[in-house]
Short mmCIF file of C-alpha atoms and ligand atoms in Angstrom, two decimals:
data_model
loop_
_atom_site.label_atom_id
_atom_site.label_comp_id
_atom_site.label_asym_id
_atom_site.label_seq_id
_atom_site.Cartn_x
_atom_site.Cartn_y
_atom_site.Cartn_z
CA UNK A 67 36.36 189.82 1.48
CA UNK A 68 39.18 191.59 -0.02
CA UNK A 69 39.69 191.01 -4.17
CA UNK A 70 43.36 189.77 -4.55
CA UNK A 71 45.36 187.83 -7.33
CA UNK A 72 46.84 184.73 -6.15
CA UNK A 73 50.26 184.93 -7.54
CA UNK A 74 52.73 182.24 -5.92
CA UNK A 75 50.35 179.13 -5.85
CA UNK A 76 51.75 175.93 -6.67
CA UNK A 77 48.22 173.46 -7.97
CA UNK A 78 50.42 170.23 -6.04
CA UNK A 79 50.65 172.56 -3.01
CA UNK A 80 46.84 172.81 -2.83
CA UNK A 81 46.30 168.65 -2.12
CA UNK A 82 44.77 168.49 1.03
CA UNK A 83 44.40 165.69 2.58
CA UNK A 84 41.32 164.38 2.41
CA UNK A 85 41.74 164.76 -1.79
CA UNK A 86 44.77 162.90 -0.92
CA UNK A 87 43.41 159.63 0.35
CA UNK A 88 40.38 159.54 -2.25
CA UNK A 89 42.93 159.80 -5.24
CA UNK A 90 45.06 156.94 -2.82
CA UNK A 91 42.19 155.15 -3.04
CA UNK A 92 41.03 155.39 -6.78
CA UNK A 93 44.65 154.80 -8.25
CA UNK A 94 45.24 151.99 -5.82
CA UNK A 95 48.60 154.06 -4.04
CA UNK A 96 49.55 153.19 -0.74
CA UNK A 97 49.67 155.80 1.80
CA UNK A 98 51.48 155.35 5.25
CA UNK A 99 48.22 156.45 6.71
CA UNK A 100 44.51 157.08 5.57
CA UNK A 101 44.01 158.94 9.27
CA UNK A 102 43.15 162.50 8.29
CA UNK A 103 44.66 163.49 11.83
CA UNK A 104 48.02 161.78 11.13
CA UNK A 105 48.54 162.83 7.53
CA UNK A 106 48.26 166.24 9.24
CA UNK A 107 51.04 165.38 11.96
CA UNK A 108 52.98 164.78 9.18
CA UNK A 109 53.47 168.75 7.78
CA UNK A 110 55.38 169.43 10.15
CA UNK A 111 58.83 170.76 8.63
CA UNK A 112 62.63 171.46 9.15
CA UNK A 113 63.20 173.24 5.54
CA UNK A 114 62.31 173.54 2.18
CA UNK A 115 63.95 170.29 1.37
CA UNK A 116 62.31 168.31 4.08
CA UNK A 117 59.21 169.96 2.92
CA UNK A 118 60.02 169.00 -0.74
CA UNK A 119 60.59 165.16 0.71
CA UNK A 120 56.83 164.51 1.89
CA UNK A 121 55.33 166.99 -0.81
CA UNK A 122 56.93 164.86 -3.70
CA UNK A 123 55.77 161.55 -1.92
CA UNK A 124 52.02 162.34 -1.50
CA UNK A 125 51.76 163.98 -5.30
CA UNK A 126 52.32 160.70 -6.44
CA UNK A 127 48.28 160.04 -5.80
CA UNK A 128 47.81 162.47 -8.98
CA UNK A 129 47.83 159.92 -11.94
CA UNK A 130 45.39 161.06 -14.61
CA UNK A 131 43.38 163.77 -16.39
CA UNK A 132 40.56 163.56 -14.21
CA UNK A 133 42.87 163.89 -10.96
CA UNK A 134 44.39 166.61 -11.87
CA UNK A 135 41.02 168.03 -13.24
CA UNK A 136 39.64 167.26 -9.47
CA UNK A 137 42.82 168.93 -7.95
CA UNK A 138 42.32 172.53 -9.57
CA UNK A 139 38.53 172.01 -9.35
CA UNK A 140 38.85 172.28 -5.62
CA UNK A 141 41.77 174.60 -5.80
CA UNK A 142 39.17 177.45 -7.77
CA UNK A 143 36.24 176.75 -5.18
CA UNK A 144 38.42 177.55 -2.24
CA UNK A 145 39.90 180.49 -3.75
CA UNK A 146 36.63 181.79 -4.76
CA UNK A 147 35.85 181.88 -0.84
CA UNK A 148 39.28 183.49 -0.38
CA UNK A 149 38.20 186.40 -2.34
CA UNK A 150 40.53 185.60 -5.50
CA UNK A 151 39.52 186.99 -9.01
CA UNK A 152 42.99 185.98 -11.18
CA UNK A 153 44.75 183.26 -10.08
CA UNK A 154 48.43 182.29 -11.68
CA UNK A 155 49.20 178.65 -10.93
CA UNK A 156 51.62 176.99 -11.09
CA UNK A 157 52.45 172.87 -11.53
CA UNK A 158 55.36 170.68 -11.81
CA UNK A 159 55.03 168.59 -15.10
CA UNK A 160 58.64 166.98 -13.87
CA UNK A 161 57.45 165.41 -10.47
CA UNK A 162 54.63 164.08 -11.95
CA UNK A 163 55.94 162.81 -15.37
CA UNK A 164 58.94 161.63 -13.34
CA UNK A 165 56.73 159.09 -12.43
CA UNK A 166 55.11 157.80 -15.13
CA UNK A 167 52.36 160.08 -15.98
CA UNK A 168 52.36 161.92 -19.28
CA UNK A 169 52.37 165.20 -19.55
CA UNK A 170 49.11 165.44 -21.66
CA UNK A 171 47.40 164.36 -18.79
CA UNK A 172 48.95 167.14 -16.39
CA UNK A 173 48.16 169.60 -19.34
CA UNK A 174 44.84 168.68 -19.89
CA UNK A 175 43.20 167.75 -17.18
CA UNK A 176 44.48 171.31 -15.18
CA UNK A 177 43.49 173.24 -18.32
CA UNK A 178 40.35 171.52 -18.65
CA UNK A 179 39.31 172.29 -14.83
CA UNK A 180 40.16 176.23 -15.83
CA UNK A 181 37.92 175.93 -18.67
CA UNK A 182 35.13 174.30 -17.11
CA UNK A 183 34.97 176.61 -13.86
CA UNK A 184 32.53 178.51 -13.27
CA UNK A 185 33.76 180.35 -9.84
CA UNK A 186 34.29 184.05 -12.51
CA UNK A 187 37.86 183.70 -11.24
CA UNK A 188 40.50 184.47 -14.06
CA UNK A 189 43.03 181.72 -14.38
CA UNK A 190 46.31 180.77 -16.51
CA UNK A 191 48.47 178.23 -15.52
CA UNK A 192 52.72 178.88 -15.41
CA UNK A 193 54.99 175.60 -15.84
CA UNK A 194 57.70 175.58 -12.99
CA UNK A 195 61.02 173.59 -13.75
CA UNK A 196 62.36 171.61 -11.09
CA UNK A 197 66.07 173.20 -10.45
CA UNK A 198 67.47 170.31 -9.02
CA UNK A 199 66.80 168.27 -12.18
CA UNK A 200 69.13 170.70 -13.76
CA UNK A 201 68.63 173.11 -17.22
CA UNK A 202 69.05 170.31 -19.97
CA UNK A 203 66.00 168.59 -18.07
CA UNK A 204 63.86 171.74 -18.15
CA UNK A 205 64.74 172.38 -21.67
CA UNK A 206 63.35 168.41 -22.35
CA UNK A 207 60.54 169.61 -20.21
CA UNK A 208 59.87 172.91 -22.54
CA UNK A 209 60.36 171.21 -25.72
CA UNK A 210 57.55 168.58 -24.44
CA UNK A 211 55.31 171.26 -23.35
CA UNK A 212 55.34 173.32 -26.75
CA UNK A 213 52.45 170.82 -28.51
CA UNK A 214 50.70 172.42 -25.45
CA UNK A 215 51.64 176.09 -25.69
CA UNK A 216 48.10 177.38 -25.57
CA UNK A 217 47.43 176.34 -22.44
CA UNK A 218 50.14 177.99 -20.51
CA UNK A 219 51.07 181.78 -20.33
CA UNK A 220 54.29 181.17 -18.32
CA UNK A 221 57.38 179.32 -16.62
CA UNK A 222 58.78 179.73 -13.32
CA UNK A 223 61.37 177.95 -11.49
CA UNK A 224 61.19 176.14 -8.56
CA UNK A 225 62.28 173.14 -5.84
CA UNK A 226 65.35 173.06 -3.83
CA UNK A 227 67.27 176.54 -4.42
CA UNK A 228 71.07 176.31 -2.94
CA UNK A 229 73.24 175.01 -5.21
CA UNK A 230 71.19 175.77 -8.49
CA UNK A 231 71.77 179.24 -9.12
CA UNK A 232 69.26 181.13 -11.64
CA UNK A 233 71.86 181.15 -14.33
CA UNK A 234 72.13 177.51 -14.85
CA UNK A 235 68.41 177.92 -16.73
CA UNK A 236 69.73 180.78 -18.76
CA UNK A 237 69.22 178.61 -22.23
CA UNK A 238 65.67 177.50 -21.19
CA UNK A 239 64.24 180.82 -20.25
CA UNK A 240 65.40 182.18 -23.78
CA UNK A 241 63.93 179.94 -25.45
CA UNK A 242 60.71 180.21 -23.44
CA UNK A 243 61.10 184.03 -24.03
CA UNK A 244 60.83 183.42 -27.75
CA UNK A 245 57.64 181.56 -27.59
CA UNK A 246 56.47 184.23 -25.81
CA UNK A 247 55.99 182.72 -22.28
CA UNK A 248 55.98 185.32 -19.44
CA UNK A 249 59.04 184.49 -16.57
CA UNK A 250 59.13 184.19 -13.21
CA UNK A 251 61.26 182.58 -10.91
CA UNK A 252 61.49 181.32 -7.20
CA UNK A 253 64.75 183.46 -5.56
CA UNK A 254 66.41 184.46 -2.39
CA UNK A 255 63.68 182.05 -0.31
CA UNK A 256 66.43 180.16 1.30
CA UNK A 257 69.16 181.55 -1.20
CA UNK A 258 70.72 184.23 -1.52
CA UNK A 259 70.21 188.19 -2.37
CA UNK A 260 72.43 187.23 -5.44
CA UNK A 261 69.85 184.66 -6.84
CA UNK A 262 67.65 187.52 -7.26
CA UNK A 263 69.82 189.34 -9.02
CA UNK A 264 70.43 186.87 -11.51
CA UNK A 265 66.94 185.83 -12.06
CA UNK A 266 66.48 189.67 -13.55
CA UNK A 267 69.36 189.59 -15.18
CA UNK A 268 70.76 186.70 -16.60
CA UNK A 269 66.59 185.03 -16.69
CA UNK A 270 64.84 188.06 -17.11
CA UNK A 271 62.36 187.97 -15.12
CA UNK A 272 59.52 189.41 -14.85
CA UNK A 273 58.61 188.40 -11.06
CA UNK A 274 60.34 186.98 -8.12
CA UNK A 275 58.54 184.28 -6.32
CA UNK A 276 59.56 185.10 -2.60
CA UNK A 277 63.02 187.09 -2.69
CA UNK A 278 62.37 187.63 0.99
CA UNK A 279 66.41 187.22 1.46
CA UNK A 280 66.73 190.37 -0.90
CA UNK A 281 66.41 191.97 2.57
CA UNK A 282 69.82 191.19 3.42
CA UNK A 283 71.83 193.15 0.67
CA UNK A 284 70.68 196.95 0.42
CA UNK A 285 71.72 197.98 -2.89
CA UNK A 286 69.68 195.10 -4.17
CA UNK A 287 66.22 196.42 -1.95
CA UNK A 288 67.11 199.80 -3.83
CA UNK A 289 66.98 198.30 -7.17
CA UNK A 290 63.94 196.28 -6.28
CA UNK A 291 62.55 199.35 -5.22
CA UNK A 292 63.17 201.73 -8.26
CA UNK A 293 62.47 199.08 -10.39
CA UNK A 294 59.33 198.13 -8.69
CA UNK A 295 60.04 194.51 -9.62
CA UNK A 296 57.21 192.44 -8.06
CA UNK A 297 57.84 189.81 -4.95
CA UNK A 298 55.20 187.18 -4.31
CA UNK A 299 55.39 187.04 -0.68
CA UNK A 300 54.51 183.90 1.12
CA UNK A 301 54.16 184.56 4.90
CA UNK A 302 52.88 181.29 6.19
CA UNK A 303 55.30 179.07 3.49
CA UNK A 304 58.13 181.09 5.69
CA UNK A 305 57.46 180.36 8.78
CA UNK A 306 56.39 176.48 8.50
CA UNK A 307 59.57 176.14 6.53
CA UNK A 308 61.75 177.88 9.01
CA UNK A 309 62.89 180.68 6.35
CA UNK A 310 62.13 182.82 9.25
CA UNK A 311 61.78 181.61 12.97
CA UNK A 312 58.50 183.35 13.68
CA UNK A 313 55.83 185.45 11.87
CA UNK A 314 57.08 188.41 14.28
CA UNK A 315 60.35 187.95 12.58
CA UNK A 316 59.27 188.14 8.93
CA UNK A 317 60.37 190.90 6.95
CA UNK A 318 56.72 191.77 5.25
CA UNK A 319 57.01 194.79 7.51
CA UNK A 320 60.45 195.65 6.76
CA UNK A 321 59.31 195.03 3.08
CA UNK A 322 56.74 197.72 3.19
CA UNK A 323 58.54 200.31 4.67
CA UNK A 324 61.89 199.95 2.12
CA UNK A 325 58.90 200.51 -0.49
CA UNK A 326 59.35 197.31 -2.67
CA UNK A 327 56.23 195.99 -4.67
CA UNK A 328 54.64 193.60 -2.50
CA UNK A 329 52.59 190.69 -3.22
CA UNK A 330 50.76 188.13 -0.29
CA UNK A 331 50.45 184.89 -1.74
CA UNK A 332 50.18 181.24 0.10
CA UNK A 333 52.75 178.71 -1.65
CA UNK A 334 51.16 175.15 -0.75
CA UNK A 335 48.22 176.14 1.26
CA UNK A 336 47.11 172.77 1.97
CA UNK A 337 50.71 171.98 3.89
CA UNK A 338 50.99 175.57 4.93
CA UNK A 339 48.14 176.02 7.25
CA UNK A 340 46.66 178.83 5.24
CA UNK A 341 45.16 180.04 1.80
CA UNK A 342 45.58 183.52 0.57
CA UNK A 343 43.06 185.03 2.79
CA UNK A 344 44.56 183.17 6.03
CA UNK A 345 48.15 184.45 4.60
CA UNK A 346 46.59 187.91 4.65
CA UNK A 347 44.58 187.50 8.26
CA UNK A 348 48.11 186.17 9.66
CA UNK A 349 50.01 188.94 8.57
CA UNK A 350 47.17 191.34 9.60
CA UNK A 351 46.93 190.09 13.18
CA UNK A 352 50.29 190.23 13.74
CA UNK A 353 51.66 193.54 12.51
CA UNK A 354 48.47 195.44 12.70
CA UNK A 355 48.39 196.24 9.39
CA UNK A 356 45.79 198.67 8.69
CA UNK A 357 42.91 198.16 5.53
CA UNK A 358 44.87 200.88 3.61
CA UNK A 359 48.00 198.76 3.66
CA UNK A 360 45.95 195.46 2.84
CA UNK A 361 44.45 197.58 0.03
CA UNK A 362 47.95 198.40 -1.16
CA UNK A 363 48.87 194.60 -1.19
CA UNK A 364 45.86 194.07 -3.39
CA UNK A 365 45.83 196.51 -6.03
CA UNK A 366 50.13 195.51 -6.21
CA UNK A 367 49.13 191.86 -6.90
CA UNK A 368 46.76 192.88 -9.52
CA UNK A 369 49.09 195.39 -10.97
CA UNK A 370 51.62 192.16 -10.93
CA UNK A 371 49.37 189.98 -12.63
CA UNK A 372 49.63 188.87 -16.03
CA UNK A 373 45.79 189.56 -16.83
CA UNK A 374 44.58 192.04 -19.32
CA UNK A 375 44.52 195.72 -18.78
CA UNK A 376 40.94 196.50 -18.45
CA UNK A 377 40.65 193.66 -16.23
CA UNK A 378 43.29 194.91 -13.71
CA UNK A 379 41.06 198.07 -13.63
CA UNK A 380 38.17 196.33 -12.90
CA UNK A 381 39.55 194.54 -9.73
CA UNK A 382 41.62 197.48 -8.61
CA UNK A 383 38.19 199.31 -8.79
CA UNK A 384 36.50 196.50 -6.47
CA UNK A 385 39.40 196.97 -4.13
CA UNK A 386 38.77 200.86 -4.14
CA UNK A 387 34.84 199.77 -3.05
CA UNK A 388 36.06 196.94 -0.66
CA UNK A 389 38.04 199.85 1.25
CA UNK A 390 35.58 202.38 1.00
CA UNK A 391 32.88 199.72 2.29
CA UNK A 392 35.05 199.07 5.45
CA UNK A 393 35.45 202.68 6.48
CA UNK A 394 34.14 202.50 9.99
CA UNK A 395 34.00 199.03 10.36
CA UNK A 396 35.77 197.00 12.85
CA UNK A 397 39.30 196.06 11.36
CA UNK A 398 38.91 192.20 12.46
CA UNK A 399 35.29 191.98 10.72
N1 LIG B 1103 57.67 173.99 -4.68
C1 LIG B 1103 56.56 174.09 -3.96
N2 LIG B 1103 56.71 174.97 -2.98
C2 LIG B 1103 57.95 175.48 -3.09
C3 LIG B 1103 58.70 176.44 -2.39
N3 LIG B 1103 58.20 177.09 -1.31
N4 LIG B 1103 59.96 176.68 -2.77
C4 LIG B 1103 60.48 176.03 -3.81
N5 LIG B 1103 59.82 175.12 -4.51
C5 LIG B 1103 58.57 174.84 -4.17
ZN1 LIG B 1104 56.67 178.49 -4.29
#
């Protein structure tokens, strides 16, 4: 299996559904349907917003600690099998506290199950603000998450992108810069190239969580190019939420060849049809893309990470052996 850092996750996003009804059934919350089958039906999506609809309605199973202890617990063991070694993930403290659940609970029950596990994967957690609750919400959301700062190494930005341009958060990301939280932010998945553009400038940051529309506007791929800012790639997320029509039609390709830093990542695997590793067999399968160039996408989401130094060469290393290991094997084994 082929070592990777899992760098666009979100922990909600990762609630399958058989999790789903047991954590219906111990907080007594009604579902529409217990049927595994139907719940299934049900992921079947228009756009990010309609997406956003359903995935906001089922998180409201996760209640306490312990659920959200169960929900990364599960999260780590498939990754494991996925061939992750440093996973970045992220959660929504608004959705959940939204609804009544305090944010100590999200805190510690997800940085409890990171502690605990014992898959050797290397794990941090990175709080996402909702954008569509707006930038005095996400600095409320900040300002609650400080008595927690040691268990997060990060904040991203996420939810419904048009019509909340990077720059409304410019206040919040400051101030997360000065506690010395690493920043990322979702741009240019269903926005535009100029929400990318933004993000680095007005945000600062460090990564862009999809930016597959940065396609569209050349001078920004050259500046994403010379300034080898990382984009975590989702392939799957983009085609079950119709950012692009089919996987033929994604841009990975395109991606590759303008020579931008590259990450595959999965988004909300359980909605998504796919973790990491079925992210990186899709792509694979459908643009032939041979072990060197899987390699590449590897040692980029490692290089991407925000893990230690000597760690990064240890992985890239196991990539190198992984590659070297596979050298007259059949591609599809
Ligand atoms: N939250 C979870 N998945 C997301 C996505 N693909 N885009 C924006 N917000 C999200
Ligand atoms: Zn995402």
């Amino acid at each position: 299996m082929l070592p990777v850092a899992e760098l666009h996750l979100h922990i909600e996003g990762t609630l399958e559904p058989e999790l789903l009804v047991t954590l219906a059934a111990r907080n007594g919350v009604p579902l529409p349907t217990t049927d595994l089958g139907e719940l299934r039906a049900r992921y079947r999506f228009a756009s990010l917003r309609s997406f956003l609809d359903l995935y906001y309605e089922s998180m409201r199973v996760l209640r306490t600690e312990q659920d959200f202890y169960d929900l990364a617990s599960a999260y780590l063991t498939r990754a494991k099998a996925a061939g992750v070694r440093r996973a970045e993930i992220f959660f929504d403290p608004q959705s959940h506290t939204g609804a009544g659940v305090p944010i100590e609970a999200v805190f510690t029950g997800l940085s409890a199950a990171l502690a605990d596990d014992d898959t050797g994967i290397s794990a941090d957690l990175v709080m996402c603000f909702l954008r569509d609750l707006g930038p005095d919400a996400a600095m409320d959301t900040l300002e609650a998450a400080l008595p927690f700062r040691e268990k997060f190494i990060g904040v991203g930005l996420d939810s419904t992108e048009i019509g909340y341009p990077p720059a409304l958060f410019r206040d919040v990301y400051r101030r997360a810069a000065a506690e010395g939280l690493r920043l990322v932010a979702h741009a240019a998945e269903e926005g535009p190239p100029d929400y990318v553009t933004e993000a680095l400038d007005v945000l600062g940051a460090e990564r862009i969580d999809h930016g597959v529309r940065s396609m569209e506007d050349p001078s920004l791929v050259a500046r994403l190019r010379d300034e080898r800012v990382p984009l975590t790639v989702c392939p799957l997320s983009n085609v079950a939420l119709r950012v692009v029509p089919t996987m033929r039609a994604h841009m990975l390709p395109a991606m590759l060849d303008a020579g931008l830093m590259v990450t595959v990542n999965s988004d909300d695997p359980a909605y998504f049809c796919g973790y990491v590793d079925d992210n990186f067999a899709a792509v694979r399968e459908e643009f032939g893309l041979p072990d060197e160039t899987l390699a590449g996408l590897a040692r980029n989401s490692f290089a991407a990470s925000f893990a230690p130094d000597l760690d990064k060469q240890k992985w890239k290393a196991e990539v190198d052996a992984w590659l070297t290991g596979r050298d007259g094997h059949d591609r599809m084994s």
